[in-house]
Short mmCIF file of C-alpha atoms in Angstrom, two decimals:
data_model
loop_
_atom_site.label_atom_id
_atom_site.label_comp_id
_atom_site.label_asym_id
_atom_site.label_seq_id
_atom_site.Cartn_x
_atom_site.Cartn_y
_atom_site.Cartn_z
CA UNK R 1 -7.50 -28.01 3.82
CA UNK R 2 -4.69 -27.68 1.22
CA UNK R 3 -7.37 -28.15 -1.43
CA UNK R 4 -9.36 -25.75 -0.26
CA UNK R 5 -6.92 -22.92 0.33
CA UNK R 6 -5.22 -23.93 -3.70
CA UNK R 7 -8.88 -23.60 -5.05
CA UNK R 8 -9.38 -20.30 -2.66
CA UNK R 9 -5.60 -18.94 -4.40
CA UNK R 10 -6.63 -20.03 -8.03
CA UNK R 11 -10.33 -17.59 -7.32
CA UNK R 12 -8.23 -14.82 -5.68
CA UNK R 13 -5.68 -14.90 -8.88
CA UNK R 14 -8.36 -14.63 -11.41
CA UNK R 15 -10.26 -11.99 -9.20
CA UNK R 16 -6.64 -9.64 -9.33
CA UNK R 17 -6.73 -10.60 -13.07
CA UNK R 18 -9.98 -9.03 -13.52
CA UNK R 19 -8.87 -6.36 -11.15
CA UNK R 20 -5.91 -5.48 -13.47
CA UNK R 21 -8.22 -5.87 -17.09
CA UNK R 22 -10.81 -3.51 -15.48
CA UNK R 23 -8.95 -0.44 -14.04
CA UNK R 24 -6.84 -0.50 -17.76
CA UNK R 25 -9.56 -0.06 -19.44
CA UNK R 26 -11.45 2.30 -17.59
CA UNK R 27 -8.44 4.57 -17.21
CA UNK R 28 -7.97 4.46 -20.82
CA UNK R 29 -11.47 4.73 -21.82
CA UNK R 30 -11.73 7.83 -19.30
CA UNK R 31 -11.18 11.04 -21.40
CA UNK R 32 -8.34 13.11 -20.99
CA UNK R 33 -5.05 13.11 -22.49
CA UNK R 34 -1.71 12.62 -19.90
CA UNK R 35 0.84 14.25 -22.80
CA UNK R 36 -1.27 17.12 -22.64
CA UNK R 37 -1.31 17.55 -18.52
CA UNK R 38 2.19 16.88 -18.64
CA UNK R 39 3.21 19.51 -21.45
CA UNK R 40 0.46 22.14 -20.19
CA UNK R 41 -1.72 24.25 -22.63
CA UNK R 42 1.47 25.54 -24.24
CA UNK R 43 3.00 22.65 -25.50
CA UNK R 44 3.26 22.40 -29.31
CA UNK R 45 1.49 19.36 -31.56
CA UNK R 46 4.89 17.76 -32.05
CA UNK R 47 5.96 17.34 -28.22
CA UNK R 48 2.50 16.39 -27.21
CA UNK R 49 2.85 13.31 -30.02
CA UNK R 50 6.29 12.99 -28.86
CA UNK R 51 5.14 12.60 -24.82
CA UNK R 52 2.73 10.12 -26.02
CA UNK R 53 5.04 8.08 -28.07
CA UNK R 54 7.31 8.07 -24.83
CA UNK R 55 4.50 6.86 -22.93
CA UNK R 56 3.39 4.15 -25.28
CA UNK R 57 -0.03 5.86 -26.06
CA UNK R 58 0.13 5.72 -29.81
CA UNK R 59 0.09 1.67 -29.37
CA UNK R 60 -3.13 -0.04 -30.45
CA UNK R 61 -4.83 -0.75 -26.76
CA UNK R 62 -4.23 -4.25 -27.00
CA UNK R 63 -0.26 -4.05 -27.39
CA UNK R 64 -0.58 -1.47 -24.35
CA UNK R 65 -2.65 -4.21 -22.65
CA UNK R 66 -0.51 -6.86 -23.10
CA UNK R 67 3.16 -4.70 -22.11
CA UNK R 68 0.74 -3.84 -19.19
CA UNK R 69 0.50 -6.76 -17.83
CA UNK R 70 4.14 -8.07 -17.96
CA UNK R 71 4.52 -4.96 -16.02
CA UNK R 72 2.46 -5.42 -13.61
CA UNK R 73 3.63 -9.23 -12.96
CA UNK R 74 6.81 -8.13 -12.40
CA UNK R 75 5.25 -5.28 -10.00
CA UNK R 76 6.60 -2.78 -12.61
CA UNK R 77 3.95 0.62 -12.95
CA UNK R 78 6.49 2.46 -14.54
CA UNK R 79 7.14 6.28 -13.19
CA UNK R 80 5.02 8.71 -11.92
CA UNK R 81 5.23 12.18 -14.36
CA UNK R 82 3.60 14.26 -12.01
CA UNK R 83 5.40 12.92 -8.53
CA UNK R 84 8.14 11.88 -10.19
CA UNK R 85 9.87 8.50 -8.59
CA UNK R 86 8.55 4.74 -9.17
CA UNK R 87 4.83 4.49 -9.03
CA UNK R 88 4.57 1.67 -6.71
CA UNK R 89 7.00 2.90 -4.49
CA UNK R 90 5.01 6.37 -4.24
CA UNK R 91 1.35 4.11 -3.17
CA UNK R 92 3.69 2.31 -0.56
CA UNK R 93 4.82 5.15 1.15
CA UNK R 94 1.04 6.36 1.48
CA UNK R 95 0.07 2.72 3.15
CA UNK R 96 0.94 2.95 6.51
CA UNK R 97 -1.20 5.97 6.77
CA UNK R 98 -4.35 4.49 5.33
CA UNK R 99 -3.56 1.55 7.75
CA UNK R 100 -3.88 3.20 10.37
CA UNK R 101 -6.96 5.18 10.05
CA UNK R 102 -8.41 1.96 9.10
CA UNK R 103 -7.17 0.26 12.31
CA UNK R 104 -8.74 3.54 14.44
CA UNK R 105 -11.68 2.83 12.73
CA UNK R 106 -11.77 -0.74 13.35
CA UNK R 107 -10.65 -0.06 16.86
CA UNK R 108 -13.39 2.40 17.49
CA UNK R 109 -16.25 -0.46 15.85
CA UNK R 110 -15.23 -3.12 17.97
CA UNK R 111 -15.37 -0.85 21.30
CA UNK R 112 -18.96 0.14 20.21
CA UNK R 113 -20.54 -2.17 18.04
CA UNK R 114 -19.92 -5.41 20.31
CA UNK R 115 -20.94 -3.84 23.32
CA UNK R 116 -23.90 -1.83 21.75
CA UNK R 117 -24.98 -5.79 20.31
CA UNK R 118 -24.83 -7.18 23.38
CA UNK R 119 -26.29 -4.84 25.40
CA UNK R 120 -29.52 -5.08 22.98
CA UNK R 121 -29.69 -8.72 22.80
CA UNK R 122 -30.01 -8.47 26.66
CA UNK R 123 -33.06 -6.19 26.13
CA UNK R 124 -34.52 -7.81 23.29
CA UNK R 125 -38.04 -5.95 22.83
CA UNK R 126 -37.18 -3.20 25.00
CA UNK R 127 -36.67 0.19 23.72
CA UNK R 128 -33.00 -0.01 24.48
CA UNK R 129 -33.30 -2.91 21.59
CA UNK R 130 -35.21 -0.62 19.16
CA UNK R 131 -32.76 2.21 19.52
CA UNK R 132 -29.78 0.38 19.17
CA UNK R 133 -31.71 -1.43 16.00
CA UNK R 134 -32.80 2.39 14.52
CA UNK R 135 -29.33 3.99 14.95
CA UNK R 136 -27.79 1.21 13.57
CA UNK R 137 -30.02 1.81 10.38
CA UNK R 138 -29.21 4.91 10.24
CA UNK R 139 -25.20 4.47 10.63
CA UNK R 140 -25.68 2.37 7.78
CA UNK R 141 -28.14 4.01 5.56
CA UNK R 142 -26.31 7.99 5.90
CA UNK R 143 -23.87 8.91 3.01
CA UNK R 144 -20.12 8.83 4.81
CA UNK R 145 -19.17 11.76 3.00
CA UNK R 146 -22.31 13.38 4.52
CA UNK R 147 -21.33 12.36 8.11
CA UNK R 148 -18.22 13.41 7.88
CA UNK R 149 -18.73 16.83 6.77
CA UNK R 150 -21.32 17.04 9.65
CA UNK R 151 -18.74 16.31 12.58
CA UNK R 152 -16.37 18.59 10.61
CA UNK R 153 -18.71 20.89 11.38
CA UNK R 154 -20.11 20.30 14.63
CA UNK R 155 -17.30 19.19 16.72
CA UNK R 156 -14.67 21.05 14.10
CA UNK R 157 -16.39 24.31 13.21
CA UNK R 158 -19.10 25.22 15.94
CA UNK R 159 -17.65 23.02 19.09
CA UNK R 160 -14.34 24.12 18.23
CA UNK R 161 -13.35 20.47 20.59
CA UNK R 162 -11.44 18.21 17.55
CA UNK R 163 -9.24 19.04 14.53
CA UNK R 164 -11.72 18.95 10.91
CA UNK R 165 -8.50 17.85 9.17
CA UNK R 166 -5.77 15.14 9.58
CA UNK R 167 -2.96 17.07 11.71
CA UNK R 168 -1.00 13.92 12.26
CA UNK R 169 -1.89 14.02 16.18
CA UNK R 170 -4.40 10.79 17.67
CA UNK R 171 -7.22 14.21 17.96
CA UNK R 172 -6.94 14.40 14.20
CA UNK R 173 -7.84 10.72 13.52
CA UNK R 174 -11.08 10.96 15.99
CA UNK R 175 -13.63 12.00 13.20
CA UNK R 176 -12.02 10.41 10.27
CA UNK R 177 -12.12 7.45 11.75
CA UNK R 178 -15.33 7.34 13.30
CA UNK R 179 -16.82 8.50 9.90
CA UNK R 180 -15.55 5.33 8.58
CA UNK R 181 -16.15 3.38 11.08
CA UNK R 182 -20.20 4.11 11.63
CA UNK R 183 -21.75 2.13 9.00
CA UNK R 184 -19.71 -1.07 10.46
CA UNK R 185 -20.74 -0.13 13.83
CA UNK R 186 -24.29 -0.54 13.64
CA UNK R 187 -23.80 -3.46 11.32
CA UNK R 188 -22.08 -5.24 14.17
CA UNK R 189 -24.02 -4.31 16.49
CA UNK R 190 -27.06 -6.85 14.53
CA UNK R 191 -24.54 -9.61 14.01
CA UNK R 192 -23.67 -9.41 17.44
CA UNK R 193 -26.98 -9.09 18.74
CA UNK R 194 -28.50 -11.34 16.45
CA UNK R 195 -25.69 -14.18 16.98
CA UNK R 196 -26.35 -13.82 21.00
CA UNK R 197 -30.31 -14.22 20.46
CA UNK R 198 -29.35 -17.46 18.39
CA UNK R 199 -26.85 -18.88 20.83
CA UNK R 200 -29.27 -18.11 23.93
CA UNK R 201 -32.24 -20.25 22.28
CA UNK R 202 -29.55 -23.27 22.01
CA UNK R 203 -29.97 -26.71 23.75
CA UNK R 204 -26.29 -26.07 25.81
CA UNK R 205 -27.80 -22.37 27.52
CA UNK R 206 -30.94 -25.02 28.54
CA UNK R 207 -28.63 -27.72 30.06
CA UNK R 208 -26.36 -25.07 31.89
CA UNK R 209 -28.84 -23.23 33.34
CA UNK R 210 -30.99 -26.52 34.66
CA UNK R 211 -27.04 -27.38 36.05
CA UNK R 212 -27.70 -23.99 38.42
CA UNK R 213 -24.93 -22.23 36.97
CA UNK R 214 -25.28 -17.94 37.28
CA UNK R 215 -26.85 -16.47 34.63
CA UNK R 216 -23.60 -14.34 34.10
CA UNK R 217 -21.68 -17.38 33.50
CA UNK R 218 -23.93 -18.90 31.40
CA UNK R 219 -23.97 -15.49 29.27
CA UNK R 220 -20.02 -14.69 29.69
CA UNK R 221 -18.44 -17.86 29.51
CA UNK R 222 -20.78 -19.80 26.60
CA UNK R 223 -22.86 -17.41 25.16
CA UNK R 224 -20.20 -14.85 24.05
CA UNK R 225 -17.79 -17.24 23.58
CA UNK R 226 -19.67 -18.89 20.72
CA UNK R 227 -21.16 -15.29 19.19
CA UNK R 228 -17.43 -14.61 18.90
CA UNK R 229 -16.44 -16.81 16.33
CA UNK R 230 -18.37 -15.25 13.35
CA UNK R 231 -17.68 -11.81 15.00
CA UNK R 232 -13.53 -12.68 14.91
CA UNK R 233 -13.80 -13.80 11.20
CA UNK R 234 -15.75 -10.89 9.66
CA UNK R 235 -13.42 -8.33 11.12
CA UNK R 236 -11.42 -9.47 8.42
CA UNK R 237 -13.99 -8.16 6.00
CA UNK R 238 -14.49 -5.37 7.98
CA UNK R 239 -10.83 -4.15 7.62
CA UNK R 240 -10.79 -4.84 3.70
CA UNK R 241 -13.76 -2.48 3.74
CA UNK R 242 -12.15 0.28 5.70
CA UNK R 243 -9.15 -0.07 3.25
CA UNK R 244 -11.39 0.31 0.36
CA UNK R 245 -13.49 2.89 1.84
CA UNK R 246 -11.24 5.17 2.83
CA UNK R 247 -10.65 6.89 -0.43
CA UNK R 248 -13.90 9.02 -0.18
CA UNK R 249 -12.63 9.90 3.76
CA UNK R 250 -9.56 10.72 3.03
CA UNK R 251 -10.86 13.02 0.96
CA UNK R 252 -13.50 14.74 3.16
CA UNK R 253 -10.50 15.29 5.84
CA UNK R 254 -7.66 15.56 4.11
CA UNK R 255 -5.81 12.60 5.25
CA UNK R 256 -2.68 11.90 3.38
CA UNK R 257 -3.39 7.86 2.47
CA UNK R 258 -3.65 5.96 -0.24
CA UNK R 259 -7.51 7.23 -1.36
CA UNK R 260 -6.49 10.80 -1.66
CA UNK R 261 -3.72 9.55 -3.83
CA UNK R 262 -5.51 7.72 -6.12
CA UNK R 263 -7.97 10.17 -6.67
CA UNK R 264 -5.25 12.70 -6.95
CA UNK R 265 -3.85 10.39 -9.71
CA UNK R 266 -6.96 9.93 -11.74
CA UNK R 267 -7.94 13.60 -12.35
CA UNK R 268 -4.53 14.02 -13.03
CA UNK R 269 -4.30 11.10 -15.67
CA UNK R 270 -1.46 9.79 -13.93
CA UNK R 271 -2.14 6.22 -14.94
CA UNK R 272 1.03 4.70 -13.17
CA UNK R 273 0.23 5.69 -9.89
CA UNK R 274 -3.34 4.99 -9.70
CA UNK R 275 -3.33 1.45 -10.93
CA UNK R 276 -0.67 0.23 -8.53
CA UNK R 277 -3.32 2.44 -5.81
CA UNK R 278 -6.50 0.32 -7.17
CA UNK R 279 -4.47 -2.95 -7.11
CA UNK R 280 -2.70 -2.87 -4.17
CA UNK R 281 -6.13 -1.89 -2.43
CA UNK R 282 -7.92 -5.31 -4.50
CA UNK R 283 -5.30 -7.71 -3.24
CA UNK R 284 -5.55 -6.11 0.26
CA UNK R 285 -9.43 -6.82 -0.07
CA UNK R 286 -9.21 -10.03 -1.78
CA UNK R 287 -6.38 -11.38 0.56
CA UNK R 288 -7.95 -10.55 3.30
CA UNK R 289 -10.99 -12.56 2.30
CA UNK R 290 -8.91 -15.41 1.70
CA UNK R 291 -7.33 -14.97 5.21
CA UNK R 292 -10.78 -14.92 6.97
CA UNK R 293 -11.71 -18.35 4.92
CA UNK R 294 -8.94 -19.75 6.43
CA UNK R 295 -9.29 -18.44 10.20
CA UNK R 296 -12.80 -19.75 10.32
CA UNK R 297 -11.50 -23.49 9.80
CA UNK R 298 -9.72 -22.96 12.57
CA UNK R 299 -12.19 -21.17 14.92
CA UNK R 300 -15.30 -23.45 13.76
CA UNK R 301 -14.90 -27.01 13.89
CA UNK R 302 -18.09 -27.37 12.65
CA UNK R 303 -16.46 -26.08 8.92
CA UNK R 304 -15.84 -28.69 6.50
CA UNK R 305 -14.37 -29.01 3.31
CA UNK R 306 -18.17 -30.33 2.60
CA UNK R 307 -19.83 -27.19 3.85
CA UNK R 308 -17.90 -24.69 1.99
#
């Protein structure tokens, strides 16, 4: 086990590495010049070279690269120019927001999804199975940005029932986090669904039923118990998801998070800020990967150091 969680660390530190080589270059590469949205339009040739020789961008990109990462090792972004304050400090104070429309969100696929994916394994072939299998398609297939600007509208504009824009009250948080939370709820829905189907056509249903035992016990006691070990361990992934995929919904409704501020951050050029944003969001993802590895160890005997 201590193997396996060293080898999982050494993946997860060269994944951040990656993480960290990839968003400096692309920032960099991305056109637009910082001094200049700093200074404004009227700023003279000589402070503009001045602003960048403050911010280090007359160093060759590899010099830049390397003080870069020493930086970031010691969790150093430097200062935001346009917020002003310590990047990282800025991205931190925007977390707790984005955690919590991703825990609506994750709240709101669990209350749907499960039930929706066993209520469709019980009708397997039905029409109530088709339906549930159709909308889940479509929860997955329909652009987010496009869903949410559709309940903005219905239930925001024309309904007149919820708020179209984060208002800091649980009403506000409704469509946001349903809009993130659709494509995960039909996607649930088949693992659930799919994972009862398997654990009905097992030997130990057989043998319980030919015991006598109620066909509700049989279902609520085994059945579900064993469909819930996958389901436990991918909500991991599922929350990594909603952390990541929140930046386009935060957009849509104006939710104050960490996605509107990284966005915010890149059309601004504000380099500091949005690479602590895009890392702390990676190691979020990536750690919580690592976390589920772990959890199913513990939930699945059958896991071995062999198997994985």
């Amino acid at each position: 086990m201590i193997i396996y969680i060293a080898r999982r660390l050494g993946q997860s530190v060269f994944l951040i590495f990656g993480a960290i080589t990839i968003v400096f270059v692309v920032l960099r590469v991305v056109s637009g010049d910082p001094a200049s949205l700093m200074l404004g339009a009227q700023a003279t040739a000589a402070e503009l070279d001045a602003a960048r020789e403050q911010l280090g961008l007359n160093d060759p990109l590899w010099d830049q690269y390397v003080r870069h990462l020493g930086e970031v090792l010691t969790l150093d972004f430097g200062e935001s120019w346009r917020l002003g304050g310590d990047a990282l400090s800025t991205v931190l104070e925007r977390l707790p927001s984005t955690l919590t429309l991703a825990g609506w969100a994750l709240l709101l696929t669990v209350l749907i999804g499960f039930p929706l994916g066993v209520y469709a394994a019980r009708h397997t072939g039905r029409l109530a199975d088709r339906l549930v299998s159709y909308l889940s398609l479509a929860g997955q297939a329909l652009p987010s940005f496009w869903v949410g600007i559709m309940l903005v509208l219905i239930f925001a504009r024309m309904l007149d029932l919820l708020p179209g824009t984060a208002d800091g009250t649980p009403l506000g948080a409704i469509l946001p986090a349903f809009t993130l939370a659709l494509p995960f709820i039909g996607w649930l829905a088949r693992l659930v669904r799919n994972g009862t189907l398997e654990e009905l056509g097992k030997e130990y249903v057989r043998t319980a039923r030919s015991k006598g035992l109620p066909e509700h016990v049989v279902f609520n006691v085994h059945v579900l118990r064993n469909t819930l070990t996958p389901v436990v361990t991918v909500l991991g992934l599922v929350m990594g998801n909603f952390i990541a995929d929140a930046v386009i919904i935060e957009q849509v409704f104006a939710w104050q998070g960490i996605g509107s501020l990284m966005i915010d951050s890149i059309v601004h050029r504000d380099y500091a800020v949005a690479e602590a944003a895009i890392l702390l969001i990676a190691v979020f993802y990536i750690g919580l990967n690592l976390l589920v590895d772990v959890l199913y160890f513990h939930l699945d005997p059958r896991i071995t150091l062999e198997t994985v």
